[in-house]
Short mmCIF file of C-alpha atoms in Angstrom, two decimals:
data_model
loop_
_atom_site.label_atom_id
_atom_site.label_comp_id
_atom_site.label_asym_id
_atom_site.label_seq_id
_atom_site.Cartn_x
_atom_site.Cartn_y
_atom_site.Cartn_z
CA MET A 1 8.91 1.91 -17.47
CA TRP A 2 7.86 -0.18 -14.35
CA LYS A 3 5.83 2.94 -13.37
CA ILE A 4 3.40 2.16 -16.49
CA LEU A 5 3.24 -1.32 -16.04
CA ILE A 6 1.84 -0.87 -12.78
CA SER A 7 -0.36 1.52 -14.11
CA LYS A 8 -1.77 -1.42 -16.21
CA PHE A 9 -1.77 -3.54 -13.57
CA PHE A 10 -3.90 -1.33 -12.14
CA SER A 11 -6.05 -0.46 -14.66
CA LYS A 12 -7.99 -3.98 -14.88
CA TRP A 13 -8.86 -3.43 -11.29
CA ILE A 14 -9.51 -0.16 -10.80
CA ASP A 15 -12.95 1.73 -12.38
CA SER A 16 -12.56 5.09 -14.40
CA ASP A 17 -14.84 7.16 -11.41
CA ASP A 18 -13.16 5.14 -8.79
CA HIS A 19 -11.00 7.81 -5.85
CA ILE A 20 -7.68 6.45 -4.68
CA LEU A 21 -5.54 7.04 -2.35
CA ASP A 22 -1.61 6.42 -2.40
CA LEU A 23 -0.05 5.77 0.77
CA GLY A 24 3.34 6.45 1.07
CA CYS A 25 3.24 8.41 -2.66
CA GLY A 26 6.81 9.16 -2.15
CA TYR A 27 7.00 11.57 -5.79
CA ASN A 28 3.10 10.72 -6.33
CA GLU A 29 4.56 8.95 -9.57
CA PHE A 30 0.71 7.92 -10.12
CA LYS A 31 -0.51 11.44 -10.50
CA GLY A 32 -2.05 12.16 -14.15
CA LYS A 33 -1.71 8.47 -14.77
CA ILE A 34 -5.11 7.33 -12.38
CA PRO A 35 -7.76 9.53 -12.22
CA HIS A 36 -8.88 10.47 -9.19
CA LEU A 37 -5.63 10.09 -7.16
CA ILE A 38 -4.70 11.75 -3.46
CA GLY A 39 -1.07 10.97 -3.25
CA VAL A 40 0.13 11.01 0.86
CA ASP A 41 2.92 10.97 1.87
CA PRO A 42 5.07 12.59 5.45
CA TYR A 43 8.13 13.37 3.66
CA ASN A 44 7.91 14.58 0.31
CA LYS A 45 6.46 17.41 -1.33
CA ASN A 46 5.14 15.84 -4.48
CA ALA A 47 2.27 14.44 -2.10
CA ASP A 48 -0.93 15.89 -2.27
CA ILE A 49 -1.03 15.51 1.38
CA GLN A 50 2.27 15.47 3.81
CA GLN A 51 1.44 13.65 6.66
CA THR A 52 1.81 9.62 7.64
CA ILE A 53 -0.33 7.18 7.12
CA LEU A 54 -1.88 7.50 10.92
CA GLU A 55 -2.25 11.04 10.84
CA TYR A 56 -4.01 11.28 7.32
CA ASN A 57 -8.13 11.07 8.45
CA PRO A 58 -9.73 12.73 5.37
CA GLY A 59 -13.28 11.79 6.89
CA LYS A 60 -14.45 9.55 3.65
CA GLN A 61 -13.38 6.62 1.66
CA PHE A 62 -11.18 5.56 -1.18
CA ASP A 63 -12.31 2.90 -3.97
CA VAL A 64 -8.81 2.10 -4.26
CA ILE A 65 -6.09 1.93 -1.50
CA ILE A 66 -2.50 1.74 -2.94
CA VAL A 67 0.31 1.25 -0.67
CA LEU A 68 4.05 0.05 -2.34
CA GLY A 69 6.37 -0.02 0.33
CA SER A 70 5.15 2.27 2.70
CA ILE A 71 4.02 -0.07 5.58
CA ASN A 72 7.33 -2.05 6.05
CA PHE A 73 9.23 -0.50 8.88
CA GLY A 74 8.71 -0.44 12.60
CA SER A 75 7.35 -2.89 15.56
CA THR A 76 4.20 -5.48 14.72
CA ASP A 77 2.09 -3.02 16.79
CA LYS A 78 2.83 0.20 14.18
CA VAL A 79 2.38 -2.40 10.96
CA PHE A 80 -1.38 -3.80 12.12
CA ALA A 81 -2.20 -0.50 13.03
CA GLU A 82 -1.27 1.26 9.95
CA LEU A 83 -2.72 -2.23 7.55
CA GLU A 84 -6.06 -1.25 10.13
CA HIS A 85 -6.57 2.39 9.23
CA ALA A 86 -5.88 1.64 5.70
CA VAL A 87 -8.92 -1.06 6.07
CA ASP A 88 -10.54 1.90 7.76
CA LEU A 89 -9.99 4.64 4.59
CA CYS A 90 -11.05 1.85 1.73
CA ALA A 91 -15.00 1.93 1.05
CA PRO A 92 -16.45 -1.20 1.43
CA GLY A 93 -15.48 -3.65 -1.53
CA GLY A 94 -12.83 -1.62 -2.26
CA THR A 95 -9.62 -3.32 -3.03
CA MET A 96 -6.23 -2.57 -1.45
CA PHE A 97 -2.48 -3.54 -3.22
CA PHE A 98 0.08 -3.64 -1.32
CA ARG A 99 3.95 -3.80 -2.23
CA VAL A 100 6.13 -5.09 1.16
CA ASN A 101 9.65 -6.03 1.79
CA PRO A 102 10.00 -9.01 3.97
CA GLY A 103 13.10 -7.92 5.70
CA VAL A 104 15.35 -8.08 2.83
CA LEU A 105 18.80 -5.96 3.45
CA HIS A 106 18.85 -3.09 0.22
CA GLU A 107 22.42 -2.98 -1.45
CA ALA A 108 22.88 0.17 -1.02
CA PRO A 109 25.09 1.44 1.88
CA GLU A 110 22.94 4.28 2.66
CA SER A 111 19.75 2.27 3.70
CA ASP A 112 22.14 -0.18 6.41
CA TRP A 113 20.13 1.83 9.22
CA ILE A 114 16.67 0.90 8.34
CA VAL A 115 15.47 -2.10 9.80
CA PHE A 116 12.62 -3.81 7.07
CA TYR A 117 9.29 -5.46 8.82
CA PRO A 118 9.74 -8.87 8.73
CA TRP A 119 6.42 -9.84 6.29
CA ASN A 120 5.25 -13.65 5.18
CA ALA A 121 1.99 -15.08 3.88
CA ASN A 122 1.00 -16.24 7.76
CA PHE A 123 1.09 -12.63 8.78
CA ILE A 124 -1.06 -11.25 5.50
CA GLN A 125 -3.55 -14.14 6.05
CA ASN A 126 -3.50 -13.44 9.51
CA CYS A 127 -4.48 -9.78 9.40
CA ALA A 128 -7.00 -10.03 6.13
CA ASP A 129 -9.38 -12.84 8.51
CA HIS A 130 -8.67 -10.30 11.26
CA PHE A 131 -10.04 -7.24 9.66
CA GLY A 132 -12.46 -9.01 7.54
CA VAL A 133 -10.83 -8.33 4.30
CA ASP A 134 -10.63 -11.10 1.30
CA ILE A 135 -7.15 -12.43 0.35
CA LEU A 136 -7.44 -11.91 -4.20
CA ASP A 137 -3.64 -12.51 -4.30
CA LEU A 138 -0.57 -13.14 -2.83
CA ARG A 139 2.54 -13.40 -4.42
CA ASN A 140 6.37 -13.51 -4.58
CA ASP A 141 8.67 -11.05 -7.10
CA SER A 142 11.73 -12.14 -8.36
CA ASN A 143 13.29 -9.07 -6.08
CA ASN A 144 12.24 -10.82 -2.81
CA ARG A 145 9.27 -8.45 -2.43
CA MET A 146 5.68 -9.53 -1.40
CA TYR A 147 2.52 -8.23 -2.80
CA PHE A 148 -0.95 -8.70 -2.11
CA VAL A 149 -4.36 -7.24 -2.76
CA TRP A 150 -7.19 -7.08 -0.34
CA ARG A 151 -10.92 -6.65 -1.24
CA LYS A 152 -12.89 -5.13 1.89
CA LYS A 153 -16.16 -7.43 2.28
CA GLN A 154 -19.68 -5.36 1.82
CA ASN A 155 -21.09 -4.43 5.14
#
């Protein structure tokens, strides 16, 4: 159900001819629901392309980038590099959607080993300023996750 709600949410921001990149697509569940979508994930055979965010270099830019939980792990340098690469993959005037976990542990015991990056609004704002993107939306949800939408400025 949440995938349908997210698809409807995206539809107000996405035109039918936009080319869309889902970084960390997992099972690529938006495939067939969002037109012109390419899913990238290093760990899931359902991805269109099995590579990490930093490995993926298609030689083109996308109108929309979706990053729902994939840029969440590792050092500040790694998170910063992945954000920078996502911005590089976005066409001027394009929109980027992010969902991040600000360091909240999952209840499932199998995720005890995962260290989440401690996201905060100040870091998101500083990165947006550094990359020259506008913040269109920034909010927390009831599950202690952060959502933000960036728009890449026109050249």
